[in-house]
């Protein structure tokens, strides 16, 4: 199958899983084969994410068990934020050469700030739910690209937040899990979570 056809096929076949779906709880397996199928899957996931209007998507959210996630926060950056990040050397990319969309294979956090902050967050697998999530101010993440080459990125802001959120998905962690929220915030979202989980087919 030609690559374009494969991408379209995958994009139309995979669906976004909603809170309560057991796929969201299975820690991802390490990717060991770096081939055209992997790249097709990433592009298909990007299509699914764009349609749904998100900035990140992990393999678990489309029912797969691999350590794969994609991020595209480019639409969220304004030039001033970019300049600020760049001046602090927090976004380690070539000047003016943003790496979006980011296809992150086997991503893991290798270093992080001491400080935590609470940031408002949502998720395509938790429609209608927003919560203040505890996140590191910045993280350093190592990952491989679709060809298997290793990279390291250090980011704060929306990208830093998004990296933590997607890597959590790869580990089977949902953004409203008790370790991510204060007990009061958790209590607030619990009824909404129950409602979503109850709508899932058994
Ligand atoms: Zn999510």
mmCIF file of C-alpha atoms and ligand atoms in Angstrom:
data_model
loop_
_atom_site.group_PDB
_atom_site.id
_atom_site.type_symbol
_atom_site.label_atom_id
_atom_site.label_comp_id
_atom_site.label_asym_id
_atom_site.label_seq_id
_atom_site.Cartn_x
_atom_site.Cartn_y
_atom_site.Cartn_z
ATOM 1 C CA UNK A 1 0.000 0.000 0.000
ATOM 2 C CA UNK A 2 1.314 3.440 -0.870
ATOM 3 C CA UNK A 3 2.192 5.543 2.157
ATOM 4 C CA UNK A 4 -0.504 8.177 1.603
ATOM 5 C CA UNK A 5 -3.109 5.463 1.315
ATOM 6 C CA UNK A 6 -1.835 3.756 4.456
ATOM 7 C CA UNK A 7 -1.998 7.029 6.393
ATOM 8 C CA UNK A 8 -5.574 7.682 5.284
ATOM 9 C CA UNK A 9 -6.581 4.118 6.093
ATOM 10 C CA UNK A 10 -5.120 4.308 9.610
ATOM 11 C CA UNK A 11 -6.587 7.753 10.217
ATOM 12 C CA UNK A 12 -10.092 6.559 9.362
ATOM 13 C CA UNK A 13 -9.745 3.273 11.227
ATOM 14 C CA UNK A 14 -8.440 4.523 14.573
ATOM 15 C CA UNK A 15 -10.747 6.298 16.985
ATOM 16 C CA UNK A 16 -10.049 8.395 20.046
ATOM 17 C CA UNK A 17 -10.601 6.390 23.225
ATOM 18 C CA UNK A 18 -12.465 8.046 26.083
ATOM 19 C CA UNK A 19 -11.813 7.896 29.839
ATOM 20 C CA UNK A 20 -12.887 4.501 31.137
ATOM 21 C CA UNK A 21 -11.457 2.672 28.113
ATOM 22 C CA UNK A 22 -8.886 0.172 29.464
ATOM 23 C CA UNK A 23 -6.474 1.034 26.602
ATOM 24 C CA UNK A 24 -5.709 4.309 28.366
ATOM 25 C CA UNK A 25 -4.330 2.374 31.343
ATOM 26 C CA UNK A 26 -1.869 0.086 29.610
ATOM 27 C CA UNK A 27 1.750 1.312 29.879
ATOM 28 C CA UNK A 28 3.275 1.509 26.420
ATOM 29 C CA UNK A 29 5.848 -0.957 25.143
ATOM 30 C CA UNK A 30 9.164 0.284 23.806
ATOM 31 C CA UNK A 31 9.240 0.740 20.037
ATOM 32 C CA UNK A 32 12.058 -1.285 18.480
ATOM 33 C CA UNK A 33 11.210 -1.244 14.784
ATOM 34 C CA UNK A 34 11.645 2.063 12.984
ATOM 35 C CA UNK A 35 10.070 1.689 9.575
ATOM 36 C CA UNK A 36 7.583 3.297 7.188
ATOM 37 C CA UNK A 37 4.657 1.845 9.171
ATOM 38 C CA UNK A 38 5.740 3.804 12.229
ATOM 39 C CA UNK A 39 5.948 7.011 10.258
ATOM 40 C CA UNK A 40 2.540 6.366 8.655
ATOM 41 C CA UNK A 41 1.034 5.821 12.085
ATOM 42 C CA UNK A 42 2.439 9.135 13.344
ATOM 43 C CA UNK A 43 1.036 11.044 10.364
ATOM 44 C CA UNK A 44 -2.317 9.299 10.809
ATOM 45 C CA UNK A 45 -2.339 10.278 14.507
ATOM 46 C CA UNK A 46 -1.613 13.863 13.486
ATOM 47 C CA UNK A 47 -4.650 13.801 11.176
ATOM 48 C CA UNK A 48 -6.834 12.447 13.991
ATOM 49 C CA UNK A 49 -5.536 15.081 16.417
ATOM 50 C CA UNK A 50 -6.058 17.930 13.944
ATOM 51 C CA UNK A 51 -9.630 16.839 13.265
ATOM 52 C CA UNK A 52 -10.316 16.795 17.002
ATOM 53 C CA UNK A 53 -8.590 20.143 17.549
ATOM 54 C CA UNK A 54 -5.923 18.979 20.021
ATOM 55 C CA UNK A 55 -2.253 19.852 20.484
ATOM 56 C CA UNK A 56 -1.061 16.379 21.508
ATOM 57 C CA UNK A 57 -2.051 12.729 21.136
ATOM 58 C CA UNK A 58 -0.588 9.505 22.501
ATOM 59 C CA UNK A 59 -0.839 5.992 21.043
ATOM 60 C CA UNK A 60 -2.888 4.829 24.066
ATOM 61 C CA UNK A 61 -5.575 7.329 23.062
ATOM 62 C CA UNK A 62 -6.134 5.494 19.791
ATOM 63 C CA UNK A 63 -6.052 2.053 21.411
ATOM 64 C CA UNK A 64 -2.398 1.170 20.760
ATOM 65 C CA UNK A 65 0.191 -0.079 23.236
ATOM 66 C CA UNK A 66 3.362 1.639 22.051
ATOM 67 C CA UNK A 67 5.453 4.451 23.471
ATOM 68 C CA UNK A 68 4.488 6.908 20.744
ATOM 69 C CA UNK A 69 3.110 10.405 21.046
ATOM 70 C CA UNK A 70 2.787 13.408 18.791
ATOM 71 C CA UNK A 71 2.702 17.089 19.640
ATOM 72 C CA UNK A 72 1.992 20.179 17.613
ATOM 73 C CA UNK A 73 1.756 23.311 19.684
ATOM 74 C CA UNK A 74 2.949 25.561 16.864
ATOM 75 C CA UNK A 75 -0.427 27.237 16.463
ATOM 76 C CA UNK A 76 -0.291 28.265 20.124
ATOM 77 C CA UNK A 77 2.985 30.142 19.993
ATOM 78 C CA UNK A 78 3.193 33.844 19.418
ATOM 79 C CA UNK A 79 6.442 35.436 18.412
ATOM 80 C CA UNK A 80 7.010 37.046 21.811
ATOM 81 C CA UNK A 81 6.716 33.742 23.664
ATOM 82 C CA UNK A 82 9.085 32.186 21.200
ATOM 83 C CA UNK A 83 11.612 34.984 21.647
ATOM 84 C CA UNK A 84 11.348 34.692 25.446
ATOM 85 C CA UNK A 85 11.850 30.926 25.409
ATOM 86 C CA UNK A 86 14.695 31.301 23.010
ATOM 87 C CA UNK A 87 16.416 33.937 25.131
ATOM 88 C CA UNK A 88 16.226 31.602 28.133
ATOM 89 C CA UNK A 89 17.446 28.775 25.948
ATOM 90 C CA UNK A 90 14.445 26.735 27.047
ATOM 91 C CA UNK A 91 13.389 25.543 23.667
ATOM 92 C CA UNK A 92 16.421 23.799 22.287
ATOM 93 C CA UNK A 93 15.766 24.023 18.609
ATOM 94 C CA UNK A 94 17.507 25.925 15.889
ATOM 95 C CA UNK A 95 16.400 29.523 15.782
ATOM 96 C CA UNK A 96 13.352 29.895 13.581
ATOM 97 C CA UNK A 97 13.317 26.200 12.900
ATOM 98 C CA UNK A 98 10.524 24.715 14.986
ATOM 99 C CA UNK A 99 10.388 20.944 15.086
ATOM 100 C CA UNK A 100 6.603 20.709 14.766
ATOM 101 C CA UNK A 101 4.911 18.385 14.416
ATOM 102 C CA UNK A 102 6.975 16.468 16.936
ATOM 103 C CA UNK A 103 6.803 12.690 16.573
ATOM 104 C CA UNK A 104 8.173 11.322 19.844
ATOM 105 C CA UNK A 105 9.078 7.646 20.054
ATOM 106 C CA UNK A 106 10.114 6.096 23.396
ATOM 107 C CA UNK A 107 9.994 9.522 25.050
ATOM 108 C CA UNK A 108 10.957 9.841 28.684
ATOM 109 C CA UNK A 109 11.578 12.670 31.126
ATOM 110 C CA UNK A 110 15.285 12.660 32.006
ATOM 111 C CA UNK A 111 15.467 15.855 34.051
ATOM 112 C CA UNK A 112 13.023 18.348 35.527
ATOM 113 C CA UNK A 113 12.703 21.563 37.519
ATOM 114 C CA UNK A 114 12.470 21.460 41.313
ATOM 115 C CA UNK A 115 9.454 23.741 41.169
ATOM 116 C CA UNK A 116 5.981 22.510 40.389
ATOM 117 C CA UNK A 117 3.174 24.659 39.061
ATOM 118 C CA UNK A 118 -0.536 24.149 38.604
ATOM 119 C CA UNK A 119 -1.760 24.548 35.044
ATOM 120 C CA UNK A 120 -5.199 24.265 33.533
ATOM 121 C CA UNK A 121 -5.382 21.216 31.328
ATOM 122 C CA UNK A 122 -7.766 19.237 29.166
ATOM 123 C CA UNK A 123 -7.546 16.065 27.087
ATOM 124 C CA UNK A 124 -9.150 14.694 23.927
ATOM 125 C CA UNK A 125 -9.930 11.527 25.939
ATOM 126 C CA UNK A 126 -11.759 13.554 28.589
ATOM 127 C CA UNK A 127 -14.133 15.803 26.639
ATOM 128 C CA UNK A 128 -15.536 18.655 28.707
ATOM 129 C CA UNK A 129 -13.169 18.083 31.626
ATOM 130 C CA UNK A 130 -10.622 20.679 32.694
ATOM 131 C CA UNK A 131 -8.524 20.637 35.829
ATOM 132 C CA UNK A 132 -5.531 22.330 37.431
ATOM 133 C CA UNK A 133 -2.764 19.813 37.032
ATOM 134 C CA UNK A 134 0.542 19.728 38.916
ATOM 135 C CA UNK A 135 3.371 19.896 36.414
ATOM 136 C CA UNK A 136 7.082 20.591 36.515
ATOM 137 C CA UNK A 137 7.960 24.082 35.366
ATOM 138 C CA UNK A 138 10.291 22.601 32.769
ATOM 139 C CA UNK A 139 11.340 19.151 31.682
ATOM 140 C CA UNK A 140 14.113 17.623 29.645
ATOM 141 C CA UNK A 141 12.891 14.802 27.478
ATOM 142 C CA UNK A 142 14.859 12.266 25.480
ATOM 143 C CA UNK A 143 13.137 10.597 22.546
ATOM 144 C CA UNK A 144 13.729 8.950 19.207
ATOM 145 C CA UNK A 145 12.355 10.113 15.883
ATOM 146 C CA UNK A 146 10.705 7.853 13.292
ATOM 147 C CA UNK A 147 14.136 6.899 11.961
ATOM 148 C CA UNK A 148 15.331 5.896 15.427
ATOM 149 C CA UNK A 149 17.703 8.839 15.933
ATOM 150 C CA UNK A 150 17.974 10.087 19.516
ATOM 151 C CA UNK A 151 17.104 13.672 20.480
ATOM 152 C CA UNK A 152 16.812 15.666 23.647
ATOM 153 C CA UNK A 153 14.552 18.654 24.134
ATOM 154 C CA UNK A 154 14.141 21.004 27.076
ATOM 155 C CA UNK A 155 10.912 22.957 27.282
ATOM 156 C CA UNK A 156 8.674 24.931 29.593
ATOM 157 C CA UNK A 157 5.390 26.646 28.765
ATOM 158 C CA UNK A 158 2.756 24.857 26.760
ATOM 159 C CA UNK A 159 5.251 22.506 25.140
ATOM 160 C CA UNK A 160 6.690 21.496 28.525
ATOM 161 C CA UNK A 161 3.187 20.875 29.846
ATOM 162 C CA UNK A 162 2.181 18.941 26.750
ATOM 163 C CA UNK A 163 5.292 16.732 26.908
ATOM 164 C CA UNK A 164 4.466 15.757 30.497
ATOM 165 C CA UNK A 165 0.817 15.096 29.620
ATOM 166 C CA UNK A 166 1.617 12.854 26.625
ATOM 167 C CA UNK A 167 4.394 10.924 28.378
ATOM 168 C CA UNK A 168 1.913 10.292 31.187
ATOM 169 C CA UNK A 169 -0.432 8.730 28.584
ATOM 170 C CA UNK A 170 2.434 6.502 27.422
ATOM 171 C CA UNK A 171 2.711 5.341 31.046
ATOM 172 C CA UNK A 172 -1.030 4.743 31.442
ATOM 173 C CA UNK A 173 -1.541 7.837 33.604
ATOM 174 C CA UNK A 174 -4.513 10.165 33.065
ATOM 175 C CA UNK A 175 -4.267 13.885 33.839
ATOM 176 C CA UNK A 176 -6.964 13.706 36.498
ATOM 177 C CA UNK A 177 -5.309 10.867 38.440
ATOM 178 C CA UNK A 178 -4.897 11.515 42.180
ATOM 179 C CA UNK A 179 -1.125 12.081 41.929
ATOM 180 C CA UNK A 180 -1.684 14.952 39.499
ATOM 181 C CA UNK A 181 -4.522 16.848 41.223
ATOM 182 C CA UNK A 182 -5.219 18.297 44.635
ATOM 183 C CA UNK A 183 -7.892 16.336 46.548
ATOM 184 C CA UNK A 184 -10.310 19.265 46.166
ATOM 185 C CA UNK A 185 -9.853 19.421 42.378
ATOM 186 C CA UNK A 186 -10.113 15.667 42.155
ATOM 187 C CA UNK A 187 -13.437 15.780 43.979
ATOM 188 C CA UNK A 188 -14.690 18.385 41.533
ATOM 189 C CA UNK A 189 -13.978 16.319 38.418
ATOM 190 C CA UNK A 190 -14.921 12.905 39.828
ATOM 191 C CA UNK A 191 -18.627 13.043 38.850
ATOM 192 C CA UNK A 192 -17.697 14.032 35.290
ATOM 193 C CA UNK A 193 -15.165 11.187 35.105
ATOM 194 C CA UNK A 194 -17.753 8.710 36.398
ATOM 195 C CA UNK A 195 -20.179 9.898 33.765
ATOM 196 C CA UNK A 196 -17.658 9.376 30.960
ATOM 197 C CA UNK A 197 -16.647 5.948 32.293
ATOM 198 C CA UNK A 198 -20.286 4.874 32.506
ATOM 199 C CA UNK A 199 -20.789 5.708 28.844
ATOM 200 C CA UNK A 200 -18.050 3.297 27.809
ATOM 201 C CA UNK A 201 -19.136 -0.030 26.354
ATOM 202 C CA UNK A 202 -18.416 -2.929 28.708
HETATM 203 ZN ZN1 LIG B 1 -4.526 13.542 26.966
#
